[in-house]
Each structure stands twice: as C-alpha cells, then as structure tokens.
Coordinates of C-alpha atoms in Angstrom, one line a residue:
X1 CA 14.5 -8.4 18.0
X2 CA 15.5 -4.7 17.6
X3 CA 16.0 -3.6 14.0
X4 CA 18.3 -0.6 13.4
X5 CA 20.7 0.4 10.7
X6 CA 23.5 -1.3 12.7
X7 CA 21.7 -4.7 12.9
X8 CA 20.5 -4.5 9.3
X9 CA 23.8 -3.7 7.8
X10 CA 25.9 -6.2 9.8
X11 CA 23.4 -8.9 10.4
X12 CA 23.4 -8.5 14.3
X13 CA 20.7 -9.8 16.6
X14 CA 21.5 -7.1 19.2
X15 CA 22.5 -3.5 18.2
X16 CA 25.6 -3.6 20.3
X17 CA 29.3 -3.4 19.5
X18 CA 32.1 -4.5 21.8
X19 CA 34.6 -1.6 21.7
X20 CA 38.2 -2.4 21.0
X21 CA 40.2 -2.5 24.2
X22 CA 44.0 -2.8 24.3
X23 CA 45.1 -6.2 25.8
X24 CA 41.4 -7.1 26.4
X25 CA 40.1 -7.4 22.8
X26 CA 41.3 -11.0 22.4
X27 CA 39.9 -13.8 20.2
X28 CA 38.0 -15.4 23.2
X29 CA 36.2 -12.2 24.1
X30 CA 35.5 -11.1 20.5
X31 CA 34.1 -14.5 19.5
X32 CA 32.0 -14.8 22.7
X33 CA 30.4 -11.4 22.0
X34 CA 29.6 -12.3 18.4
X35 CA 28.2 -15.6 19.3
X36 CA 25.9 -13.8 21.7
X37 CA 24.4 -11.8 18.8
X38 CA 26.4 -8.6 19.1
X39 CA 29.5 -7.5 17.2
X40 CA 32.8 -8.8 18.8
X41 CA 35.9 -6.8 18.2
X42 CA 39.5 -8.0 18.0
X43 CA 42.0 -5.3 19.0
X44 CA 44.9 -5.2 16.4
X45 CA 47.5 -3.6 18.6
X46 CA 47.1 -6.2 21.3
X47 CA 49.1 -8.3 18.8
X48 CA 52.8 -7.5 18.4
X49 CA 52.8 -7.6 14.6
X50 CA 50.6 -7.9 11.6
X51 CA 51.6 -11.5 11.3
X52 CA 50.5 -12.2 14.9
X53 CA 47.2 -10.5 14.1
X54 CA 46.7 -13.0 11.3
X55 CA 46.9 -15.8 13.8
X56 CA 44.5 -14.1 16.2
X57 CA 42.0 -13.6 13.3
X58 CA 42.2 -17.2 12.4
X59 CA 41.7 -18.2 16.1
X60 CA 38.7 -15.9 16.4
X61 CA 37.1 -17.3 13.3
X62 CA 37.5 -20.8 14.6
X63 CA 35.6 -19.8 17.8
X64 CA 32.7 -18.3 16.0
X65 CA 29.6 -20.6 15.8
X66 CA 28.5 -21.9 12.5
X67 CA 25.1 -20.3 13.0
X68 CA 26.5 -16.8 13.3
X69 CA 28.8 -17.4 10.3
X70 CA 25.8 -18.4 8.3
X71 CA 23.9 -15.3 9.3
X72 CA 26.8 -12.8 8.7
X73 CA 29.3 -14.1 6.2
X74 CA 27.3 -13.1 3.2
X75 CA 27.3 -9.5 4.6
X76 CA 30.6 -8.2 6.1
X77 CA 31.6 -11.1 8.4
X78 CA 31.2 -12.3 11.9
X79 CA 33.5 -9.9 13.8
X80 CA 35.5 -6.7 13.6
X81 CA 39.1 -5.6 14.0
X82 CA 39.9 -2.4 15.9
X83 CA 42.9 -0.2 14.8
X84 CA 43.5 2.7 17.1
X85 CA 46.0 5.2 15.8
X86 CA 48.0 6.4 18.9
X87 CA 50.3 9.4 19.1
X88 CA 53.9 8.1 18.8
X89 CA 57.3 9.0 17.5
X90 CA 57.7 5.5 16.0
X91 CA 54.1 4.6 15.1
X92 CA 53.2 0.9 14.5
X93 CA 52.5 -0.2 10.9
X94 CA 48.8 0.6 11.0
X95 CA 48.3 0.1 7.3
X96 CA 50.2 -3.2 7.6
X97 CA 47.8 -4.3 10.3
X98 CA 44.8 -3.3 8.1
X99 CA 46.1 -5.2 5.1
X100 CA 46.9 -8.3 7.1
X101 CA 43.3 -8.2 8.4
X102 CA 41.9 -7.7 4.9
X103 CA 43.9 -10.5 3.5
X104 CA 42.5 -12.8 6.2
X105 CA 39.0 -11.9 5.1
X106 CA 38.0 -9.3 7.8
X107 CA 35.6 -6.8 6.4
X108 CA 34.5 -4.8 9.5
X109 CA 36.9 -2.3 11.0
X110 CA 36.6 0.0 14.1
X111 CA 39.1 2.9 13.9
X112 CA 39.9 5.4 16.6
X113 CA 42.5 7.9 17.8
X114 CA 44.5 10.1 15.4
X115 CA 43.5 10.9 11.8
X116 CA 42.5 7.5 10.3
X117 CA 42.4 8.7 6.7
X118 CA 45.2 6.3 5.5
X119 CA 43.7 3.3 7.1
X120 CA 40.1 4.1 6.0
X121 CA 41.4 4.6 2.4
X122 CA 43.0 1.1 2.4
X123 CA 40.0 -0.8 3.9
X124 CA 37.4 1.1 1.8
X125 CA 39.3 0.2 -1.4
X126 CA 38.8 -3.4 -0.3
X127 CA 35.0 -2.9 0.2
X128 CA 35.2 -3.1 4.0
X129 CA 32.8 -1.5 6.5
X130 CA 34.3 1.2 8.8
X131 CA 33.0 2.3 12.2
X132 CA 35.1 5.3 13.4
X133 CA 35.1 6.3 17.1
X134 CA 35.4 10.0 17.9
X135 CA 34.8 12.3 20.9
X136 CA 33.4 15.4 19.1
X137 CA 30.8 16.1 16.4
X138 CA 33.4 18.1 14.4
X139 CA 35.7 15.0 14.3
X140 CA 32.7 12.9 13.3
X141 CA 32.0 15.1 10.3
X142 CA 35.7 14.8 9.2
X143 CA 35.5 11.0 9.5
X144 CA 32.2 11.2 7.5
X145 CA 34.0 13.0 4.7
X146 CA 36.8 10.4 4.8
X147 CA 34.4 7.7 4.0
X148 CA 33.4 6.1 7.3
X149 CA 30.2 4.1 7.1
X150 CA 29.1 4.6 10.7
X151 CA 30.4 6.6 13.7
X152 CA 30.8 5.8 17.4
X153 CA 30.3 9.0 19.4
X154 CA 32.2 8.9 22.8
X155 CA 30.7 11.0 25.5
X156 CA 32.6 12.4 28.5
X157 CA 31.6 9.3 30.5
X158 CA 33.6 6.9 28.4
X159 CA 36.7 5.1 29.7
X160 CA 40.0 5.4 28.0
X161 CA 40.4 8.8 26.3
X162 CA 37.2 10.9 26.3
X163 CA 38.7 13.9 24.5
X164 CA 39.2 17.4 25.9
X165 CA 35.7 19.0 25.4
X166 CA 34.1 17.7 28.6
X167 CA 30.7 17.2 26.9
X168 CA 28.5 14.4 28.1
X169 CA 26.8 11.8 26.0
X170 CA 23.3 13.3 26.4
X171 CA 24.3 16.4 24.6
X172 CA 26.7 14.7 22.1
X173 CA 24.1 12.2 20.9
X174 CA 21.5 15.0 20.3
X175 CA 24.1 17.0 18.4
X176 CA 25.2 14.0 16.4
X177 CA 21.6 13.3 15.4
X178 CA 21.3 16.8 14.1
X179 CA 24.6 17.1 12.3
X180 CA 25.5 13.7 10.9
X181 CA 24.3 12.2 7.6
X182 CA 25.4 8.6 8.4
X183 CA 24.2 6.4 11.3
X184 CA 26.0 6.6 14.6
X185 CA 26.2 4.5 17.8
X186 CA 26.5 5.8 21.4
X187 CA 29.5 5.1 23.6
X188 CA 30.4 6.0 27.2
X189 CA 28.7 5.0 30.4
X190 CA 26.5 2.4 28.9
X191 CA 26.5 -0.9 30.8
X192 CA 23.0 -2.4 30.5
X193 CA 19.7 -2.5 28.5
X194 CA 18.5 0.7 30.0
X195 CA 21.6 2.5 28.6
X196 CA 21.1 0.9 25.2
X197 CA 17.4 2.0 25.2
X198 CA 18.5 5.6 26.1
X199 CA 21.0 5.6 23.2
X200 CA 18.3 4.4 20.8
X201 CA 15.9 7.1 22.1
X202 CA 18.5 9.8 21.4
X203 CA 18.8 8.7 17.8
X204 CA 21.7 6.3 17.9
X205 CA 21.6 3.0 15.9
X206 CA 23.0 1.1 18.8
X207 CA 25.6 1.2 21.5
X208 CA 29.4 0.6 21.9
X209 CA 30.3 -1.0 25.2
X210 CA 33.8 -1.6 26.5
X211 CA 34.3 -1.6 30.3
X212 CA 31.2 -3.8 30.8
X213 CA 32.8 -6.6 28.8
X214 CA 35.9 -6.5 31.1
X215 CA 33.9 -8.3 33.8
X216 CA 33.1 -11.3 31.6
X217 CA 34.7 -14.7 32.1
X218 CA 36.2 -14.4 28.6
X219 CA 38.1 -11.2 29.4
X220 CA 41.7 -12.1 30.3
X221 CA 41.8 -9.9 33.4
X222 CA 42.6 -10.8 37.0
X223 CA 39.5 -11.7 39.0
X224 CA 40.3 -9.1 41.6
X225 CA 40.2 -6.4 39.0
X226 CA 36.8 -7.6 37.7
X227 CA 35.5 -7.7 41.3
X228 CA 36.7 -4.1 41.8
X229 CA 34.8 -3.0 38.7
X230 CA 31.6 -4.8 39.8
X231 CA 31.8 -3.2 43.3
X232 CA 32.6 0.3 42.0
X233 CA 30.1 3.2 41.9
X234 CA 29.9 6.4 39.9
X235 CA 32.6 8.0 42.1
X236 CA 35.3 5.4 41.5
X237 CA 36.8 6.8 38.3
X238 CA 38.8 10.0 37.7
X239 CA 40.5 11.8 34.9
X240 CA 44.3 12.1 34.6
X241 CA 46.7 13.8 32.3
X242 CA 44.3 16.7 31.7
X243 CA 47.1 19.3 31.8
X244 CA 48.9 17.3 29.1
X245 CA 45.9 17.4 26.7
X246 CA 45.8 13.6 26.9
X247 CA 42.9 13.1 29.2
X248 CA 42.2 9.5 30.3
X249 CA 39.5 8.1 32.6
X250 CA 41.0 5.5 35.0
X251 CA 40.2 3.8 38.2
X252 CA 40.6 6.2 41.1
X253 CA 43.3 4.6 43.2
X254 CA 46.7 5.7 44.6
X255 CA 48.4 5.4 41.3
X256 CA 45.9 7.7 39.7
X257 CA 46.4 10.2 42.5
X258 CA 50.2 10.1 42.0
X259 CA 49.7 10.6 38.3
X260 CA 47.6 13.7 39.0
X261 CA 50.2 15.1 41.2
X262 CA 52.9 14.5 38.7
X263 CA 51.0 16.0 35.8
X264 CA 50.0 19.0 38.0
X265 CA 53.6 19.7 38.9
X266 CA 54.7 19.4 35.3
X267 CA 52.0 21.9 34.3
X268 CA 52.9 24.4 37.0
X269 CA 56.6 24.1 36.0
X270 CA 55.8 24.7 32.4
X271 CA 53.8 27.8 33.3
X272 CA 56.7 29.2 35.4
X273 CA 59.1 28.4 32.6
X274 CA 57.0 30.2 29.9
X275 CA 57.4 33.6 31.7
X276 CA 61.2 33.4 31.9
X277 CA 63.3 35.1 29.3
X278 CA 64.6 32.9 26.5
X279 CA 68.1 34.0 27.4
X280 CA 67.8 32.7 31.0
X281 CA 68.5 29.0 31.5
X282 CA 65.5 27.0 32.7
X283 CA 67.6 25.4 35.5
X284 CA 70.6 26.4 37.5
X285 CA 73.5 24.0 36.6
X286 CA 75.2 24.7 40.0
X287 CA 72.1 24.2 42.0
X288 CA 71.5 20.7 43.4
X289 CA 68.1 19.5 42.4
X290 CA 65.5 19.0 45.2
X291 CA 64.7 15.5 46.2
X292 CA 61.5 14.1 44.7
X293 CA 58.4 14.2 46.9
X294 CA 58.2 11.1 49.1
X295 CA 54.5 10.4 48.2
X296 CA 55.5 10.0 44.5
X297 CA 59.1 8.7 44.4
X298 CA 59.4 6.2 47.3
X299 CA 56.2 5.7 49.3
X300 CA 55.1 2.1 49.5
X301 CA 52.4 1.2 46.9
X302 CA 53.1 4.3 44.9
X303 CA 54.3 4.4 41.3
X304 CA 57.8 5.8 40.8
X305 CA 58.0 9.2 39.1
X306 CA 59.8 7.8 36.0
X307 CA 56.9 5.4 35.5
X308 CA 54.4 8.2 35.9
X309 CA 56.3 10.4 33.5
X310 CA 56.4 7.6 30.9
X311 CA 52.6 7.2 31.3
X312 CA 52.0 11.0 31.1
X313 CA 54.0 11.5 27.9
X314 CA 51.9 10.3 25.0
X315 CA 55.0 9.8 22.9
X316 CA 56.7 7.6 25.5
X317 CA 60.0 9.0 24.1
X318 CA 62.2 9.4 27.2
X319 CA 63.5 7.3 30.1
X320 CA 62.2 10.1 32.4
X321 CA 64.8 11.4 34.8
X322 CA 64.0 14.1 37.4
X323 CA 63.0 17.0 35.1
X324 CA 65.1 19.4 37.3
X325 CA 68.3 17.4 36.8
X326 CA 70.7 19.0 34.2
X327 CA 72.1 15.6 33.3
X328 CA 68.6 14.3 32.8
X329 CA 67.8 17.2 30.5
X330 CA 70.9 16.5 28.4
X331 CA 70.2 12.8 28.2
X332 CA 66.5 13.4 27.3
X333 CA 67.6 15.7 24.5
X334 CA 70.0 13.2 23.1
X335 CA 67.4 10.4 23.3
X336 CA 64.8 12.7 21.6
X337 CA 67.2 13.5 18.8
X338 CA 68.0 9.8 18.3
X339 CA 64.4 8.8 18.4
X340 CA 63.4 11.5 15.9
X341 CA 66.2 10.3 13.6
X342 CA 65.2 6.7 13.9
X343 CA 61.5 7.7 13.5
X344 CA 62.3 9.6 10.3
X345 CA 64.4 6.7 8.9
X346 CA 61.7 4.1 9.8
X347 CA 59.0 6.3 8.2
X348 CA 61.1 6.8 5.1
X349 CA 61.6 3.0 4.6
X350 CA 58.0 2.1 5.5
X351 CA 56.6 4.7 3.1
X352 CA 54.8 3.4 0.0
X353 CA 56.0 4.2 -3.5
X354 CA 53.5 5.2 -6.2
X355 CA 54.3 3.9 -9.7
X356 CA 54.0 7.4 -11.0
X357 CA 57.0 8.5 -9.0
X358 CA 59.1 5.4 -9.9
X359 CA 59.8 5.9 -13.6
X360 CA 63.6 5.8 -13.2
X361 CA 63.9 2.5 -11.2
X362 CA 61.3 0.9 -13.4
X363 CA 63.1 1.9 -16.6
X364 CA 66.3 0.6 -15.0
X365 CA 64.5 -2.8 -14.5
X366 CA 63.5 -2.9 -18.1
X367 CA 67.1 -2.2 -19.1
X368 CA 68.2 -5.2 -17.0
X369 CA 65.5 -7.4 -18.6
X370 CA 67.0 -6.6 -22.1
X371 CA 70.5 -7.3 -20.8
X372 CA 69.7 -10.6 -19.0
X373 CA 67.6 -12.1 -21.8
X374 CA 70.2 -11.2 -24.5
X375 CA 73.1 -12.6 -22.5
X376 CA 71.5 -15.9 -21.6
X377 CA 69.6 -16.4 -24.9
X378 CA 72.7 -15.9 -26.9
X379 CA 74.4 -18.9 -25.3
X380 CA 71.5 -21.2 -24.3
X381 CA 68.6 -20.2 -26.7
X382 CA 66.4 -20.1 -23.6
X383 CA 64.3 -17.0 -22.6
X384 CA 64.6 -16.0 -18.9
X385 CA 62.2 -13.1 -18.9
X386 CA 60.0 -13.5 -22.0
X387 CA 58.2 -16.6 -20.8
X388 CA 55.5 -16.5 -23.5
X389 CA 58.2 -17.4 -26.1
X390 CA 59.7 -19.8 -23.7
X391 CA 56.4 -21.7 -23.3
X392 CA 55.9 -21.9 -27.0
X393 CA 59.4 -23.3 -27.6
X394 CA 59.0 -25.8 -24.7
X395 CA 55.7 -27.0 -26.3
X396 CA 57.5 -27.4 -29.6
X397 CA 60.2 -29.5 -27.8
X398 CA 57.5 -31.7 -26.3
X399 CA 55.9 -32.1 -29.8
X400 CA 59.2 -33.3 -31.2
X401 CA 59.2 -36.2 -28.7
X402 CA 55.7 -37.2 -30.0
X403 CA 56.3 -36.9 -33.7
X404 CA 58.1 -40.0 -35.0
X405 CA 61.5 -39.4 -36.5
X406 CA 61.7 -35.8 -35.4
X407 CA 65.0 -34.4 -34.0
X408 CA 64.9 -34.0 -30.3
X409 CA 66.8 -31.6 -28.0
X410 CA 66.9 -33.0 -24.4
X411 CA 69.1 -30.2 -22.9
X412 CA 67.0 -27.4 -24.5
X413 CA 63.8 -29.1 -23.3
X414 CA 65.1 -29.3 -19.7
X415 CA 66.5 -25.8 -19.6
X416 CA 63.2 -24.3 -20.9
X417 CA 61.0 -26.1 -18.4
X418 CA 63.5 -25.1 -15.7
X419 CA 63.2 -21.5 -16.8
X420 CA 59.4 -21.6 -16.5
X421 CA 59.6 -23.3 -13.1
X422 CA 62.2 -20.9 -11.8
X423 CA 60.3 -17.8 -13.0
X424 CA 57.1 -19.2 -11.4
X425 CA 59.0 -19.9 -8.2
X426 CA 60.5 -16.4 -8.2
X427 CA 57.1 -14.8 -8.6
X428 CA 55.6 -17.0 -5.9
X429 CA 58.4 -16.1 -3.4
X430 CA 58.2 -12.4 -4.4
X431 CA 54.5 -12.3 -3.8
X432 CA 54.5 -13.9 -0.4
X433 CA 57.5 -11.9 0.9
X434 CA 56.0 -8.8 -0.6
X435 CA 52.7 -9.5 1.2
X436 CA 54.6 -9.8 4.4
X437 CA 56.6 -6.6 4.0
X438 CA 54.1 -4.6 2.0
X439 CA 54.3 -4.8 -1.8
X440 CA 54.7 -1.0 -2.3
X441 CA 56.9 -0.2 0.7
X442 CA 60.3 1.2 0.0
X443 CA 61.9 -1.3 2.4
X444 CA 60.6 -4.2 0.4
X445 CA 61.5 -2.7 -3.0
X446 CA 65.1 -2.3 -1.8
X447 CA 65.3 -5.7 -0.1
X448 CA 63.8 -7.5 -3.1
X449 CA 66.3 -5.9 -5.5
X450 CA 69.1 -7.1 -3.3
X451 CA 67.7 -10.6 -3.3
X452 CA 67.4 -10.5 -7.1
X453 CA 71.1 -9.4 -7.2
X454 CA 72.1 -12.3 -4.9
X455 CA 70.5 -14.9 -7.3
X456 CA 72.4 -13.3 -10.3
X457 CA 75.7 -13.3 -8.3
X458 CA 75.1 -17.0 -7.7
X459 CA 74.6 -17.6 -11.5
X460 CA 77.7 -15.6 -12.2
X461 CA 79.7 -17.6 -9.7
X462 CA 78.7 -20.9 -11.4
X463 CA 79.7 -19.5 -14.8
X464 CA 83.0 -18.2 -13.4
X465 CA 83.9 -21.7 -12.3
X466 CA 83.7 -23.0 -15.9
X467 CA 85.9 -22.4 -18.9
X468 CA 84.8 -19.5 -21.0
X469 CA 84.4 -21.4 -24.2
X470 CA 82.4 -24.3 -22.7
X471 CA 79.0 -24.9 -24.3
X472 CA 75.9 -25.4 -22.2
X473 CA 75.6 -28.9 -20.7
X474 CA 73.6 -30.9 -18.2
X475 CA 76.3 -30.4 -15.5
X476 CA 76.0 -26.8 -14.6
X477 CA 73.6 -24.9 -16.9
X478 CA 70.4 -26.0 -15.1
X479 CA 71.6 -24.2 -12.0
X480 CA 72.4 -21.1 -14.0
X481 CA 69.0 -21.0 -15.6
X482 CA 67.1 -21.6 -12.4
X483 CA 68.9 -18.9 -10.5
X484 CA 68.5 -16.3 -13.2
X485 CA 64.8 -17.2 -13.8
X486 CA 64.0 -16.8 -10.0
X487 CA 65.6 -13.4 -10.1
X488 CA 63.5 -12.4 -13.2
X489 CA 60.3 -13.8 -11.6
X490 CA 60.8 -11.7 -8.5
X491 CA 61.4 -8.6 -10.6
X492 CA 58.2 -9.3 -12.5
X493 CA 55.9 -9.6 -9.4
X494 CA 57.6 -6.6 -7.8
X495 CA 56.7 -4.4 -10.8
X496 CA 53.2 -5.9 -11.2
X497 CA 52.4 -5.0 -7.6
X498 CA 53.4 -1.4 -8.2
X499 CA 50.5 -1.4 -10.8
X500 CA 52.3 0.7 -13.5
X501 CA 50.2 0.9 -16.7
X502 CA 53.3 2.0 -18.6
X503 CA 56.0 -0.4 -17.4
X504 CA 53.7 -3.4 -16.6
X505 CA 55.9 -6.2 -15.3
X506 CA 59.1 -4.7 -16.8
X507 CA 59.5 -8.1 -18.4
X508 CA 57.0 -8.6 -21.2
X509 CA 56.2 -5.8 -23.7
X510 CA 53.8 -7.2 -26.3
X511 CA 50.9 -5.4 -24.7
X512 CA 53.0 -2.3 -24.2
X513 CA 53.6 -2.1 -28.0
X514 CA 49.9 -2.5 -28.6
X515 CA 49.1 0.3 -26.2
X516 CA 51.6 2.6 -27.9
X517 CA 50.1 1.9 -31.3
X518 CA 46.6 2.5 -30.1
X519 CA 47.4 5.6 -28.1
X520 CA 45.2 8.5 -29.4
X521 CA 48.1 10.9 -28.8
X522 CA 50.7 8.8 -30.6
X523 CA 51.7 11.6 -32.9
X524 CA 51.3 14.5 -30.5
X525 CA 54.6 16.4 -30.6
X526 CA 54.2 18.6 -27.5
X527 CA 54.6 16.7 -24.2
X528 CA 51.6 17.1 -21.8
X529 CA 49.6 15.3 -19.2
X530 CA 47.7 13.5 -22.0
X531 CA 50.9 12.1 -23.6
X532 CA 52.6 11.0 -20.3
X533 CA 51.4 7.4 -20.7
X534 CA 52.6 7.2 -24.3
X535 CA 56.0 8.7 -23.3
X536 CA 56.6 6.3 -20.5
X537 CA 55.7 3.3 -22.6
X538 CA 58.1 4.5 -25.3
X539 CA 60.7 4.9 -22.6
X540 CA 60.1 1.3 -21.5
X541 CA 60.6 0.0 -25.1
X542 CA 63.7 2.1 -25.6
X543 CA 65.2 0.9 -22.3
X544 CA 64.5 -2.7 -23.3
X545 CA 66.2 -2.3 -26.7
X546 CA 69.2 -0.5 -25.1
X547 CA 69.6 -3.2 -22.5
X548 CA 69.6 -5.9 -25.3
X549 CA 72.2 -3.9 -27.2
X550 CA 74.4 -3.5 -24.1
X551 CA 74.1 -7.2 -23.4
X552 CA 75.2 -8.1 -27.0
X553 CA 78.1 -5.6 -26.7
X554 CA 79.3 -7.2 -23.5
X555 CA 79.4 -10.6 -25.2
X556 CA 82.0 -9.2 -27.6
X557 CA 84.4 -8.1 -24.9
X558 CA 86.7 -10.0 -22.6
X559 CA 83.9 -10.0 -19.9
X560 CA 81.9 -12.5 -22.0
X561 CA 78.8 -14.2 -20.5
X562 CA 80.2 -14.6 -17.0
X563 CA 81.2 -10.9 -16.7
X564 CA 77.9 -9.8 -18.3
X565 CA 75.8 -11.7 -15.6
X566 CA 78.1 -10.2 -12.9
X567 CA 77.5 -6.7 -14.3
X568 CA 73.7 -7.4 -14.3
X569 CA 74.0 -8.5 -10.6
X570 CA 75.9 -5.2 -9.8
X571 CA 73.2 -3.2 -11.7
X572 CA 70.6 -4.8 -9.4
X573 CA 72.4 -3.3 -6.4
X574 CA 72.3 0.0 -8.2
X575 CA 68.5 -0.6 -8.6
X576 CA 68.2 -1.1 -4.8
X577 CA 69.7 2.4 -4.3
X578 CA 67.4 3.9 -7.0
X579 CA 64.4 2.9 -4.9
X580 CA 65.6 5.4 -2.4
X581 CA 65.0 8.3 -4.9
X582 CA 61.2 8.3 -5.5
X583 CA 59.0 10.4 -3.3
X584 CA 56.7 8.3 -1.1
X585 CA 53.1 8.8 -0.4
X586 CA 53.7 10.3 3.1
X587 CA 56.3 12.7 1.7
X588 CA 53.9 13.8 -1.0
X589 CA 51.1 14.4 1.6
X590 CA 53.6 16.4 3.8
X591 CA 54.6 18.6 0.9
X592 CA 51.0 19.2 -0.1
X593 CA 50.2 20.1 3.5
X594 CA 53.0 22.6 3.7
X595 CA 51.9 24.2 0.4

C-alpha cells in the first residue's frame, strides 16, 4: 500500500482522485471509485439545483460499502463533491451547492475554474478539506493563500480546459514541488499505474484522473464513445477555442474541425475590426451579408454555426446569428443588455447580508416586536414574542390544575400553550425554508418578511370579523394567537441566522440588557468602533420600548386591536423593502476592489 500525504489525510488505499467531470461525475461512478480504494468525486453542477445535489449525495452514500465508510468516516468522509466555477453572466448558486453538500455531511471538496475564494471560505469554516485544481503555479499559490489544503496541478495534457500557458505536466510538477508549501497531486495525461508512479517521482502526493474513468461501466456514457476513447491514440485529441482564450481539449472529429474554423474566422474578423476607426461602422447596413461557408452551416454531419458560436462563447449569452448580419447584431445587443440586467438583479437578490450592514431592518423588527406583544398582551394576557415569560405563565396555569381548590383559567392555559407551539412552528418553518433559500440571502430575507406579514394579515382578518368590544374566547382567539406566534417565530429564526450580537433574535432582550450593563465602554461619551456594540444594543432596547408605546397608543384610537395588528402587518411589508437597502457581501467586495 502506497502511503502519501493524500492517503494519510483522507484514508485512501490508493493515492488517486477521480476528477470531477460534468455529466459523468454521478453517484454510481463516484461510489465505485471510492469502493475501489481511491477518492470518488460527485460533480455538483451535473445536478440542476442544490436540492437535487442533496439527493445525489444521499444516493452516493448509500452505494458506499460499509468497509470504506468505517475506514474514512472518522476522517473527512468517503467521497468528494466537485464545484467548478464557470464563466457566466448568470452564474449558478455555487455557495448554495457548497452549503447543501455541507449540510448533507460532505467534508471533501474539489474546486476548479474561476476564483474559488467564496466557496473555499464557506467550506473551510465548516472544517472541510479542499483540493483546488489549477493550470499554473501562480494560480496554485493564490489558492494556497486562500486556504486550500491540497492542489491538483493540471498540465497541458489534461482534458477539459488546460489553461493558456501550454506547459506540460513534466515541467509543471517540478515547478510545483519547488514553489508550493502544501501537497499537490498531478493531473493530465495519466491513465495507468506508470503515470501514477511518474507523478509520485516528480513530487506529487498522488494523481487526479478523469478521462480514464469515462471508459468504466459505471460511467453513464454511450458504449460507442467509450470504445472510441479506448481505440484512440495520442493524435486523436485537439485544442479548440484557443483564439477565444478559452482553450479546451476535445476529441478530434469533424465537429472539432468546424469549431476551429469558426473560432479562427471570429479571430480574424476581430483583428480586422480593431484597425478600423471607431467612427466607421463595423458592417455595411446596405450590404447583403455573405452566405455562411457550406462546410460549417449546412454540410451533413457538421454542427451549425449557431451551435458552434454558442460553444465558443464562454458566457453562452446570445442566440448566435450570423455575426455579419446587422439584425443579428441588434438582437445580440438587446439580448446582452437584457441578460446583464437580469444577471445584476439575480446577483443582487442572491447576495448575502452581513448583520453589521442590517442595523435599520433589524431595529425595525425590534420595533414590531414591541408593537405586537403590547397589542396582543393587552387583550389576551399572552406573550407572543417573549416566550420565556409565556412558558413561566403556562407552567403556573398547569400548577393551578394540580393544586386543590386553586382557581383555574382554561382559556389562558390554551392560548399560552398555542402561543408556544405557534412560535416553535414558525421557527421550524423559518429554519427549513431559510436553509433551502440561504439564511442570509437577500431574497430569503425579503420573502420571509412577506410571509410574516401574511400571517399577521390573517390574524387581522379574524379580528376584523368580530365585534370590537368582544372579549377573547375559545371560538376565534386560538386562531389569532397561532397566526401571530408563527409570524414571531419566523422573525426570531431569521434574526438568529444573521448572527447579530447586538440585536440577537429581535424578540428577547434580557441578555441584551445584561450585555449593556457589562459593556466596558458603557459610559464612553464619544462614539467609536469600541462603542458600536453598546450603541446598537441601546438602539435595540429603545426600539423595543418605542414599539410598545406605539402599540399602546394605537389601542386608544379608533383603530383598536384589529387596526393595530393590520398596521403591524403593513409594517412587515415595509420591512421587506428595508431588506433591499443593506449592502451585500458581493457589493462590498466590488467596492473594495475598485478602491
């Protein structure tokens, strides 16, 4: 058995990693590789969504043998998940995929492609092991600084995207051994034990193989494709898209030749255009565009130009008309503008909010806590947010049923336990929906606020259907209490997942009062970075008191309880809009980069 840093760290019998391959890295292949003693890799983006990835992870785990689980589960687990960050106008939710994998118990990740910093940060915070794949030593050093645990160095021989430097594995491995401080594995052109032995001799801790695993029975690929790979020799692959700086190694067939012709024509056209004055149009609107070359557009067995153009553009942003067609240019521009706008909107709503940037919406939530609790407690003597007091009062009600001769309050007992159950249910729903959307994502914060508002509108509707002076009874108050308690429970879990030390859950403030009293800068008069925590806790307490005062004031107007709950529901909609204000993590990084 070979012992290397790779086998020692991950508990492998063979120092070999199955590289993540789009559409090929399925549960069957990943599990088979792991069961054979190497590290199988499940490709995240083969799955259409993070939720689908969860199912694939569970399927993979079910296929892993008990023997392998016993050997590896006490380390980092039995298999890895690959997350490749591709260039795109509308990128997938890479962090969402990473979090889904983490929540399913995956602790080994292979990253590749664009800057993986955000994904590495998320998985490293969870204690996972990261192998980053790169095609240059300078990129490897960057990944090393980001916190990668091991590197996979791709030489010029690798399939997929070998980079733009045209440096073979023999040179890259030697340079990696000189430059890197963390272990690395070799990738590219390795298909057997001889290749693995060569990689180890060059200083690698193992090898990363991809194409070789495409020929296995577990790979979901047509048998004719597998046979073509087996029968191929060193001359049967080629590079395409080199002129687009998106070089890819593919099987050298007619489609590859057509792709080369298309990218070459695009390159020559761009070169000609670059020497023309900016004032001169790049095409003559009155000139009829030439017909496309027959070998690309219409020859049997050849890919159509629009398909080739879609392949050749890494952003896949246009429907690819003939580039010399004025109408095609105009439509391409319109589509590009639309896609950019949609991309910005999607990026904005998928951005995560830091609690430090969310003081205004969090303070608004505290204000609503004061209003809701005051409004409902004044009429029912039941807490909807302060569940500590509610549980104490409920326990007192239960004791009254045990003590002989003690006065009993059936309605109060029921309403208090319903408040506890509703709050618990709201927190449960909020947690699981938040995990699905992303607890700190702007889209979830907005959507959650609207759901909370809907529950309050439901309670207001019930109250509106009853006479104003009617006292609480068994007929309709249980429904009111449950709806409002669910809303408060969802607010509590939303705030908790933002992890704000100052605002906590925006519902309970006993701990906040203690923190203010014990703050070493309690009596500091000049605001500074050191007093920021004290100031925000004071803001939370003031907002709570103001909310309670506003709630009491509403009860003394014609709006009464029903109108007060409706106002709170409307204020929840305002809260949804307030979540659009804070700066997200991506925006902050962009501003820092520009600075």
